[in-house]
Every structure is written in structure tokens, then in C-alpha cells.
CSV table of C-alpha atoms and ligand atoms in Angstrom, one decimal:
chain,number,residue,atom,x,y,z
A,1,UNK,CA,142.9,59.5,50.3
A,2,UNK,CA,142.8,56.8,53.0
A,3,UNK,CA,144.1,57.2,56.6
A,4,UNK,CA,147.6,56.0,55.7
A,5,UNK,CA,148.1,57.9,52.4
A,6,UNK,CA,150.4,60.6,53.6
A,7,UNK,CA,153.0,59.7,50.9
A,8,UNK,CA,152.8,63.2,49.4
A,9,UNK,CA,153.8,64.9,52.6
A,10,UNK,CA,157.3,65.7,51.5
A,11,UNK,CA,156.2,67.6,48.4
A,12,UNK,CA,153.5,69.4,50.4
A,13,UNK,CA,156.0,70.4,53.2
A,14,UNK,CA,158.4,71.6,50.5
A,15,UNK,CA,155.6,73.6,48.9
A,16,UNK,CA,154.7,75.2,52.2
A,17,UNK,CA,158.3,76.1,52.9
A,18,UNK,CA,158.6,77.7,49.4
A,19,UNK,CA,155.4,79.6,50.0
A,20,UNK,CA,156.9,81.1,53.2
A,21,UNK,CA,159.9,82.3,51.1
A,22,UNK,CA,157.8,83.6,48.2
A,23,UNK,CA,155.5,85.6,50.5
A,24,UNK,CA,158.6,87.2,52.0
A,25,UNK,CA,158.3,86.0,55.6
A,26,UNK,CA,161.2,83.5,55.5
A,27,UNK,CA,164.6,84.6,54.3
A,28,UNK,CA,166.9,82.2,56.2
A,29,UNK,CA,167.6,79.0,54.1
A,30,UNK,CA,168.1,77.0,57.3
A,31,UNK,CA,164.5,77.6,58.4
A,32,UNK,CA,163.3,76.9,54.9
A,33,UNK,CA,165.0,73.5,55.2
A,34,UNK,CA,163.4,72.9,58.6
A,35,UNK,CA,159.9,73.6,57.3
A,36,UNK,CA,160.5,71.4,54.2
A,37,UNK,CA,161.8,68.5,56.3
A,38,UNK,CA,159.3,68.5,59.2
A,39,UNK,CA,156.2,66.3,58.8
A,40,UNK,CA,153.4,68.6,60.2
A,41,UNK,CA,150.9,65.8,59.7
A,42,UNK,CA,152.4,63.9,62.6
A,43,UNK,CA,151.6,66.8,64.9
A,44,UNK,CA,148.0,67.4,64.0
A,45,UNK,CA,146.2,64.0,63.7
A,46,UNK,CA,143.0,65.9,64.5
A,47,UNK,CA,142.0,69.4,63.6
A,48,UNK,CA,139.1,71.1,65.4
A,49,UNK,CA,137.0,73.6,63.5
A,50,UNK,CA,134.0,74.9,65.5
A,51,UNK,CA,131.8,71.9,66.1
A,52,UNK,CA,133.4,70.0,63.3
A,53,UNK,CA,136.6,68.0,63.4
A,54,UNK,CA,138.9,66.7,60.7
A,55,UNK,CA,141.0,63.6,61.4
A,56,UNK,CA,143.9,61.8,59.7
A,57,UNK,CA,142.6,60.4,56.4
A,58,UNK,CA,139.5,62.5,56.2
A,59,UNK,CA,139.1,64.3,52.8
A,60,UNK,CA,140.8,67.6,53.1
A,61,UNK,CA,142.8,66.8,56.2
A,62,UNK,CA,146.2,66.7,54.5
A,63,UNK,CA,145.5,69.8,52.5
A,64,UNK,CA,144.6,71.6,55.8
A,65,UNK,CA,147.7,70.3,57.5
A,66,UNK,CA,150.1,71.7,54.9
A,67,UNK,CA,148.2,75.0,54.4
A,68,UNK,CA,149.5,78.3,55.9
A,69,UNK,CA,146.8,78.2,58.6
A,70,UNK,CA,146.6,77.9,62.4
A,71,UNK,CA,145.0,74.5,63.3
A,72,UNK,CA,143.1,74.3,66.5
A,73,UNK,CA,143.8,71.0,68.3
A,74,UNK,CA,142.2,71.5,71.8
A,75,UNK,CA,139.3,73.5,73.1
A,76,UNK,CA,138.0,74.3,76.6
A,77,UNK,CA,134.6,75.5,77.8
A,78,UNK,CA,134.3,79.3,77.8
A,79,UNK,CA,132.3,78.9,81.1
A,80,UNK,CA,130.1,81.9,80.3
A,81,UNK,CA,126.4,82.2,79.7
A,82,UNK,CA,126.5,81.0,76.1
A,83,UNK,CA,125.9,77.4,77.0
A,84,UNK,CA,128.4,75.0,75.4
A,85,UNK,CA,130.7,77.6,73.9
A,86,UNK,CA,134.2,76.3,73.5
A,87,UNK,CA,137.4,78.4,72.9
A,88,UNK,CA,140.6,77.0,71.5
A,89,UNK,CA,143.2,76.4,74.2
A,90,UNK,CA,145.9,74.8,72.0
A,91,UNK,CA,146.7,74.8,68.3
A,92,UNK,CA,149.5,74.5,65.8
A,93,UNK,CA,150.2,78.1,65.0
A,94,UNK,CA,150.0,79.7,61.5
A,95,UNK,CA,153.2,78.8,59.7
A,96,UNK,CA,153.7,82.4,58.5
A,97,UNK,CA,153.7,83.5,62.2
A,98,UNK,CA,156.0,80.7,63.3
A,99,UNK,CA,158.4,81.6,60.5
A,100,UNK,CA,158.5,85.3,61.4
A,101,UNK,CA,159.0,84.5,65.1
A,102,UNK,CA,161.8,81.9,64.4
A,103,UNK,CA,163.6,84.4,62.2
A,104,UNK,CA,163.3,87.2,64.8
A,105,UNK,CA,164.8,84.7,67.4
A,106,UNK,CA,168.1,85.0,65.6
A,107,UNK,CA,169.4,81.6,66.6
A,108,UNK,CA,173.0,80.4,66.0
A,109,UNK,CA,174.4,76.9,66.0
A,110,UNK,CA,174.8,75.6,69.6
A,111,UNK,CA,172.2,78.0,71.1
A,112,UNK,CA,170.0,76.5,73.8
A,113,UNK,CA,166.4,77.5,73.3
A,114,UNK,CA,163.4,77.4,75.7
A,115,UNK,CA,159.9,77.3,74.1
A,116,UNK,CA,156.9,78.3,76.3
A,117,UNK,CA,153.8,76.5,74.9
A,118,UNK,CA,154.7,73.1,73.4
A,119,UNK,CA,151.2,72.6,72.0
A,120,UNK,CA,151.5,69.9,69.3
A,121,UNK,CA,155.3,69.9,69.4
A,122,UNK,CA,155.6,71.1,65.7
A,123,UNK,CA,157.6,74.2,66.6
A,124,UNK,CA,159.8,72.2,68.9
A,125,UNK,CA,160.4,69.8,65.9
A,126,UNK,CA,161.4,72.8,63.7
A,127,UNK,CA,163.8,74.0,66.5
A,128,UNK,CA,165.2,70.5,66.9
A,129,UNK,CA,165.9,70.3,63.2
A,130,UNK,CA,167.7,73.5,63.3
A,131,UNK,CA,169.6,73.3,66.6
A,132,UNK,CA,169.6,69.6,67.5
A,133,UNK,CA,167.0,68.3,69.9
A,134,UNK,CA,169.3,68.3,72.9
A,135,UNK,CA,169.4,72.2,72.7
A,136,UNK,CA,165.6,72.5,72.7
A,137,UNK,CA,163.6,72.7,75.9
A,138,UNK,CA,159.8,73.0,75.6
A,139,UNK,CA,157.2,73.4,78.3
A,140,UNK,CA,153.4,73.4,78.3
A,141,UNK,CA,150.9,74.0,81.1
A,142,UNK,CA,148.8,71.0,80.1
A,143,UNK,CA,150.4,67.6,80.9
A,144,UNK,CA,148.1,65.9,78.4
A,145,UNK,CA,149.4,68.1,75.6
A,146,UNK,CA,153.0,67.4,76.7
A,147,UNK,CA,152.4,63.6,76.5
A,148,UNK,CA,150.8,64.0,73.0
A,149,UNK,CA,153.6,66.2,71.8
A,150,UNK,CA,156.1,63.6,73.1
A,151,UNK,CA,154.4,61.0,70.9
A,152,UNK,CA,154.4,63.3,67.9
A,153,UNK,CA,158.0,64.3,68.3
A,154,UNK,CA,159.1,60.7,68.8
A,155,UNK,CA,157.2,59.7,65.6
A,156,UNK,CA,159.1,62.5,63.8
A,157,UNK,CA,162.4,61.3,65.2
A,158,UNK,CA,163.1,64.1,67.7
A,159,UNK,CA,163.6,64.0,71.4
A,160,UNK,CA,163.9,67.5,72.8
A,161,UNK,CA,163.5,68.1,76.6
A,162,UNK,CA,159.9,68.3,77.6
A,163,UNK,CA,158.2,69.4,80.8
A,164,UNK,CA,154.7,70.1,82.1
A,165,UNK,CA,154.2,73.2,84.2
A,166,UNK,CA,153.4,76.9,84.2
A,167,UNK,CA,155.7,78.6,81.8
A,168,UNK,CA,155.4,81.8,83.9
A,169,UNK,CA,157.9,80.2,86.3
A,170,UNK,CA,160.3,79.4,83.4
A,171,UNK,CA,162.0,76.0,83.0
A,172,UNK,CA,161.9,73.9,86.3
A,173,UNK,CA,165.3,74.1,88.0
A,174,UNK,CA,168.5,76.1,87.3
A,175,UNK,CA,168.9,76.7,83.6
A,176,UNK,CA,170.2,79.4,81.3
A,177,UNK,CA,168.9,79.8,77.7
A,178,UNK,CA,170.3,81.8,74.8
A,179,UNK,CA,166.8,82.3,73.4
A,180,UNK,CA,163.3,82.1,74.8
A,181,UNK,CA,160.3,81.9,72.5
A,182,UNK,CA,156.8,82.1,73.8
A,183,UNK,CA,154.0,80.7,71.6
A,184,UNK,CA,151.3,82.0,74.0
A,185,UNK,CA,150.6,85.7,74.4
A,186,UNK,CA,151.8,87.6,77.5
A,187,UNK,CA,150.8,91.0,79.0
A,188,UNK,CA,154.2,91.4,80.6
A,189,UNK,CA,157.5,89.4,80.7
A,190,UNK,CA,157.5,86.8,83.5
A,191,UNK,CA,160.5,87.7,85.7
A,192,UNK,CA,161.8,84.0,85.6
A,193,UNK,CA,162.4,84.4,81.9
A,194,UNK,CA,164.8,87.3,82.5
A,195,UNK,CA,166.6,85.3,85.2
A,196,UNK,CA,166.9,82.3,82.9
A,197,UNK,CA,168.2,84.3,79.9
A,198,UNK,CA,171.9,84.1,79.3
A,199,UNK,CA,174.1,87.2,78.6
A,200,UNK,CA,173.5,88.2,74.9
A,201,UNK,CA,170.1,86.3,75.1
A,202,UNK,CA,166.9,87.3,73.4
A,203,UNK,CA,163.2,86.8,74.2
A,204,UNK,CA,160.6,86.7,71.4
A,205,UNK,CA,157.0,86.8,72.7
A,206,UNK,CA,153.6,87.8,71.4
A,207,UNK,CA,152.0,90.6,73.3
A,208,UNK,CA,148.5,89.9,74.3
A,209,UNK,CA,146.5,92.8,72.9
A,210,UNK,CA,143.1,91.4,72.5
A,211,UNK,CA,143.0,91.2,68.7
A,212,UNK,CA,146.2,90.5,66.7
A,213,UNK,CA,149.0,92.0,68.8
A,214,UNK,CA,152.6,92.8,68.0
A,215,UNK,CA,155.7,90.9,69.0
A,216,UNK,CA,158.1,91.8,71.8
A,217,UNK,CA,161.7,91.2,70.7
A,218,UNK,CA,163.8,91.9,73.8
A,219,UNK,CA,167.5,91.6,74.3
A,220,UNK,CA,169.3,91.1,77.6
A,221,UNK,CA,170.7,94.5,78.5
A,222,UNK,CA,171.7,93.8,82.1
A,223,UNK,CA,171.6,90.9,84.5
A,224,UNK,CA,168.1,91.7,85.6
A,225,UNK,CA,166.8,93.5,82.4
A,226,UNK,CA,165.7,93.0,78.9
A,227,UNK,CA,164.8,95.7,76.4
A,228,UNK,CA,163.8,96.2,72.8
A,229,UNK,CA,161.3,97.6,70.4
A,230,UNK,CA,157.8,96.4,69.7
A,231,UNK,CA,157.7,94.6,66.3
A,232,UNK,CA,154.4,95.5,64.8
A,233,UNK,CA,154.1,92.2,62.8
A,234,UNK,CA,150.5,91.3,63.8
A,235,UNK,CA,150.2,87.9,65.5
A,236,UNK,CA,147.2,86.3,67.1
A,237,UNK,CA,148.0,83.9,69.9
A,238,UNK,CA,146.0,82.3,72.7
A,239,UNK,CA,146.9,83.9,76.0
A,240,UNK,CA,149.2,82.5,78.6
A,241,UNK,CA,146.9,81.0,81.2
A,242,UNK,CA,147.3,79.6,84.7
A,243,UNK,CA,144.5,77.1,84.8
A,244,UNK,CA,144.6,74.0,82.5
A,245,UNK,CA,140.8,73.8,82.4
A,246,UNK,CA,140.3,77.4,81.2
A,247,UNK,CA,141.1,78.9,77.8
A,248,UNK,CA,141.4,82.4,79.4
A,249,UNK,CA,144.4,84.3,80.7
A,250,UNK,CA,144.4,84.5,84.5
A,251,UNK,CA,143.7,88.3,84.4
A,252,UNK,CA,141.2,88.2,81.6
A,253,UNK,CA,138.2,86.2,82.8
A,254,UNK,CA,134.9,87.4,81.4
A,255,UNK,CA,133.8,90.6,83.1
A,256,UNK,CA,132.0,90.1,86.4
A,257,UNK,CA,128.8,92.2,87.0
A,258,UNK,CA,129.6,95.8,87.8
A,259,UNK,CA,129.4,96.7,91.5
A,260,UNK,CA,129.2,99.9,93.5
A,261,UNK,CA,127.6,103.2,92.8
A,262,UNK,CA,128.1,104.5,89.2
A,263,UNK,CA,130.0,107.7,88.7
A,264,UNK,CA,128.4,110.2,86.2
A,265,UNK,CA,130.6,112.8,84.4
A,266,UNK,CA,131.6,114.1,81.1
A,267,UNK,CA,134.5,113.7,78.7
A,268,UNK,CA,136.1,115.9,76.1
A,269,UNK,CA,137.1,112.8,74.0
A,270,UNK,CA,134.6,112.0,71.2
A,271,UNK,CA,134.0,108.2,71.8
A,272,UNK,CA,133.3,107.6,68.1
A,273,UNK,CA,136.9,108.6,67.3
A,274,UNK,CA,138.3,105.7,69.4
A,275,UNK,CA,136.6,102.9,67.3
A,276,UNK,CA,138.2,101.0,64.4
A,277,UNK,CA,141.7,102.6,64.8
A,278,UNK,CA,144.2,99.7,65.2
A,279,UNK,CA,147.2,102.0,66.0
A,280,UNK,CA,145.2,103.7,68.8
A,281,UNK,CA,143.7,100.3,69.9
A,282,UNK,CA,147.2,99.0,70.7
A,283,UNK,CA,148.1,102.3,72.5
A,284,UNK,CA,145.0,102.1,74.6
A,285,UNK,CA,145.5,98.4,75.3
A,286,UNK,CA,149.1,99.1,76.5
A,287,UNK,CA,147.6,101.5,79.0
A,288,UNK,CA,144.8,99.2,80.0
A,289,UNK,CA,145.6,95.6,79.2
A,290,UNK,CA,142.5,93.5,78.7
A,291,UNK,CA,140.4,96.6,77.5
A,292,UNK,CA,137.4,95.8,75.3
A,293,UNK,CA,135.9,98.7,73.5
A,294,UNK,CA,132.9,98.5,71.3
A,295,UNK,CA,130.2,100.8,69.8
A,296,UNK,CA,126.6,100.0,70.2
A,297,UNK,CA,124.7,102.0,67.6
A,298,UNK,CA,121.4,100.5,68.8
A,299,UNK,CA,122.0,101.9,72.3
A,300,UNK,CA,123.8,105.0,71.1
A,301,UNK,CA,126.9,104.4,73.3
A,302,UNK,CA,130.4,103.2,73.3
A,303,UNK,CA,131.1,100.6,75.9
A,304,UNK,CA,134.5,100.1,77.5
A,305,UNK,CA,135.1,97.0,79.7
A,306,UNK,CA,138.1,95.7,81.6
A,307,UNK,CA,137.5,93.0,84.2
A,308,UNK,CA,134.9,94.4,86.6
A,309,UNK,CA,135.4,98.0,85.4
A,310,UNK,CA,132.9,99.4,82.9
A,311,UNK,CA,132.2,102.8,81.2
A,312,UNK,CA,129.5,103.8,78.8
A,313,UNK,CA,129.8,107.0,76.8
A,314,UNK,CA,127.0,108.5,74.8
A,315,UNK,CA,127.7,108.8,71.1
A,316,UNK,CA,125.6,112.0,70.9
A,317,UNK,CA,127.3,115.0,72.5
A,318,UNK,CA,125.8,116.4,75.6
A,319,UNK,CA,126.9,119.9,74.7
A,320,UNK,CA,129.4,120.9,71.9
A,321,UNK,CA,132.7,119.0,72.7
A,322,UNK,CA,131.4,117.1,75.7
A,323,UNK,CA,130.0,113.6,76.0
A,324,UNK,CA,128.2,112.0,79.0
A,325,UNK,CA,130.1,109.2,80.7
A,326,UNK,CA,128.8,106.6,83.2
A,327,UNK,CA,131.5,104.6,85.0
A,328,UNK,CA,131.1,101.7,87.4
A,329,UNK,CA,133.4,99.1,89.0
A,330,UNK,CA,136.4,99.4,91.3
A,331,UNK,CA,138.0,102.3,89.4
A,332,UNK,CA,137.2,104.8,86.7
A,333,UNK,CA,138.2,103.1,83.5
A,334,UNK,CA,137.2,106.0,81.2
A,335,UNK,CA,139.7,108.2,83.0
A,336,UNK,CA,142.5,105.9,81.9
A,337,UNK,CA,141.2,105.8,78.3
A,338,UNK,CA,140.8,109.5,78.1
A,339,UNK,CA,144.3,110.0,79.4
A,340,UNK,CA,145.8,107.6,76.8
A,341,UNK,CA,143.7,108.9,73.9
A,342,UNK,CA,144.7,112.5,74.7
A,343,UNK,CA,148.4,111.5,75.0
A,344,UNK,CA,148.2,109.6,71.7
A,345,UNK,CA,147.0,112.7,69.9
A,346,UNK,CA,149.5,115.0,71.6
A,347,UNK,CA,152.4,112.7,70.7
A,348,UNK,CA,151.5,112.8,67.0
A,349,UNK,CA,149.7,109.5,66.8
A,350,UNK,CA,152.8,107.3,67.1
A,351,UNK,CA,153.1,104.1,65.1
A,352,UNK,CA,153.7,100.9,67.0
A,353,UNK,CA,157.3,100.9,65.7
A,354,UNK,CA,158.1,103.9,67.9
A,355,UNK,CA,157.2,101.9,71.0
A,356,UNK,CA,159.5,99.7,73.0
A,357,UNK,CA,159.6,97.8,76.2
A,358,UNK,CA,162.1,97.6,79.0
A,359,UNK,CA,161.4,94.8,81.6
A,360,UNK,CA,163.2,94.2,84.9
A,361,UNK,CA,162.9,90.8,86.6
A,362,UNK,CA,160.4,92.3,89.2
A,363,UNK,CA,156.7,92.5,88.7
A,364,UNK,CA,155.6,96.1,88.2
A,365,UNK,CA,159.1,97.1,87.0
A,366,UNK,CA,158.3,96.9,83.3
A,367,UNK,CA,157.7,99.9,81.1
A,368,UNK,CA,156.6,100.8,77.7
A,369,UNK,CA,158.4,103.8,76.2
A,370,UNK,CA,158.2,106.0,73.2
A,371,UNK,CA,161.3,106.2,70.9
A,372,UNK,CA,163.9,105.3,73.4
A,373,UNK,CA,164.2,103.7,76.9
A,374,UNK,CA,165.0,107.1,78.6
A,375,UNK,CA,162.0,108.8,77.0
A,376,UNK,CA,159.9,111.3,78.9
A,377,UNK,CA,156.9,109.4,77.9
A,378,UNK,CA,156.8,105.9,79.4
A,379,UNK,CA,154.3,104.0,81.5
A,380,UNK,CA,154.0,100.6,83.2
A,381,UNK,CA,153.5,97.5,81.0
A,382,UNK,CA,150.8,95.0,81.8
A,383,UNK,CA,149.4,96.4,85.0
A,384,UNK,CA,146.3,94.4,85.7
A,385,UNK,CA,143.6,95.1,88.2
B,401,LIG,C1,149.4,78.3,70.1
B,401,LIG,S1,149.7,76.9,71.2
B,401,LIG,C2,151.4,76.5,70.9
B,401,LIG,C3,151.7,76.0,69.6
B,401,LIG,C4,152.9,75.1,69.6
B,401,LIG,N1,154.1,75.9,69.8
B,401,LIG,C5,153.0,74.2,68.4
B,401,LIG,O1,154.0,74.3,67.7
B,401,LIG,O2,152.1,73.4,68.2
B,401,LIG,C6,149.8,77.7,72.8
B,401,LIG,C7,150.1,76.8,73.9
B,401,LIG,O3,150.5,77.5,75.0
B,401,LIG,C8,150.2,76.8,76.1
B,401,LIG,N2,150.2,77.6,77.3
B,401,LIG,C9,149.2,78.5,77.7
B,401,LIG,N3,149.6,79.0,78.9
B,401,LIG,C10,150.7,78.4,79.3
B,401,LIG,C11,151.5,78.5,80.4
B,401,LIG,N4,151.2,79.3,81.5
B,401,LIG,N5,152.7,77.8,80.5
B,401,LIG,C12,153.0,76.9,79.5
B,401,LIG,N6,152.2,76.8,78.4
B,401,LIG,C13,151.1,77.5,78.3
B,401,LIG,C14,148.8,76.2,75.8
B,401,LIG,O4,148.5,75.1,76.6
B,401,LIG,C15,149.0,75.9,74.3
B,401,LIG,O5,149.3,74.5,74.1
């Protein structure tokens, strides 16, 4: 296949759209039509895969473009000790995930939609096909990506509204949207999104939970409030960031060296019972966003890290039912973990579907709840250090 031989794209796009229906992620015929009619190859002229890259016309490029895979299109230096390590900072998301999110958005003709995270522009093209480009507003932090997305969208025949800026602030200027979809992961709902959401509006956003997180599907419940359940469909998105040159979320930079005098104590929670348990991992993350928990058999410990806070717990009990803990950093991270793990067990190990979020348009006024918004068990969402 040479660089210009993309003549099979229509059959490939139709096959991808059919696959999304057959695998059960796409039920809405109008979204099927959008996937079948949108030339993804115009949005990903170069795919990055580790140190390698695949460009238009390279063998395998068109196969990759019309596969149900996320395609990295930009990387940024990790800036840590592993010299030269790069982390993806933009991509065309996995079509299955895009389909699920677009369906959850529940759009209707005439709806005005804001997308946070333009990336390649492919999702904006799907939205434009469905709603008309004039109803689509899309914003990316990186002006270079916005320029490239503009080229891609023009080549595909769409001209939605584009802007460069920090999506945390919403769309620049006074605007109201019926739907807001974020294609970068958040730890809490930016207040501006709630302000810019029209009555009856909905926000669909991936929750940043380290590994694949769930979706937040939140409806406007008052002028200053959105609320809804956590949708456990697992989605993996790059985090919403504040610095164009960094691939990391503002709150989740690599941990700094621990400071201060360590605190030595004990815990009644067996650290081994916290590992490899996805339901518990989400519950813990929601109590301590950014938490990283890993076992080190070689050192006989479980290590918990969150920003500059760190805890190490011995895998071998100190006495029956107690394990030794060393905590360092600005606060005692293990105390939070122990509280959350104990609550998880006391509440009957709740599935993610029992959790919901209510977010007011004020930082710190956002809550996770169990079963219903007035639950006795609720706690702050997305509090970072
Ligand atoms: C997975 S990509 C988006 C994929 C895109 N929707 C597409 O169809 O190609 C995530 C995007 O979110 C953008 N992003 C990250 N933080 C942002 C922020 N604070 N405001 C706006 N965009 C942001 C990144 O630059 C990146 O392009």
C-alpha cells in the first residue's frame, strides 16, 4: 500500500462501526452511521508506539487506524530519573470507549456539546456528523494539537468551534451547553463545567483512578449542582493536565523525596489483602486520589505513595493481627488507607455501581456517596494534598 492508497477506508470504517455493534457497545444506529462515515485516517497521519512510529502509507498503518485501539499521537518527557522516558500526552481514544461515552451522553438533535480534549479531532468529527458542526465546541490545552485538529477536521469536511486553553475553565466566555464530554480524566468536576451546563444537561467524564477508572455520568440537578452514579465501564484516559509540556496531571507529579521524621506504628489491616483487588482499589483511590499501592516481595513490604506521602507496611505480621507501619511525608497516608479499607469491609464490599457523585460548583463541595446522595456514608471527592 502506498501513501495515497486509502481507497478502502470506507469499507474499513464500516467494518469498525459494525464491530462496535456486534460487541454490544453501540446500540444507537445514528452513532453507528457516524463511525461508518468518519475517515479516522485523516485524524491520525502518524501513530506513536513506544520508540517506533507508523506514518500514513507505512505497511500496517491503515489496519491500525481502523482497529479498535487507542492510537498515541503525541508524547511528552516524563521528566523523571529514567532518562528519555516519554509518556503519551495525546491520542485518538479506543473506539469502544468513545462509543460507550457517546452513547452515555444521550444527545438529541439540536443539542450543543462541549468536548474537553480535542486531541486529533476525531471525536469532534463524530459529534459533528451527529449534531452538525455548528453545535460542537471542542477545546484542548495544547494549541499545536488544536491547529492540527483544525487541519484534520477541515480535510474531513467539518468546521466545529475550536479553542486552545485549559478545559478546567470551561469554554472561554459566556456559553451554555446541553452536554459536556471530557476525553481526559478528572479527579473532580471543574466548577466551570457545572456553571456552563444548561438545565437538563449532562456531563460524561472519565474518573482518574490510576489504572482504568470508571465514568462519571452526572445530570444537572440544580443551578449549581450535578449528580449521578458512577458507571463502572472501565476506561483508561490520560489525565487532565495544566502544563502543555508535561504528560502528568497537576496533582500527580512523580513523588518527591519523603521529608520529615517518620512515624512508626502498627495496623490491624493485613497489607497483603489490599493488593490485586480492583473494587477495593477504586474505593481506596476515591479516598486518596493519586494513591499508588504496590507489593514488594523482595523487600517484604507493601508500599503506598501519594505525592510526597509514603507508607511501608511489613508483609509479615509483627504479632498476630498487627503489622508494622512506617509513615513519612506531610501526613499519615496509611491512616487514610486503613480507614477506607475498614469501611469497605464494614459496608459489605460495595461494587462501584453502588457509588455516586454529587458535585457543587465550588472546589471541595463535591462528594462520593454510597447508594443515594443522602447516604450516611459519603466523603469528599478528589481532595488532593
Ligand atoms: C485522549 S486525548 C483526546 C482524544 C480526542 N478526543 C480525539 O478524538 O482524538 C486527551 C486530550 O486531552 C487534552 N487535555 C489534557 N488536559 C487538558 C486540559 N486541561 N484542557 C483541555 N484539554 C486537555 C490533551 O492535550 C489530549 O489531547
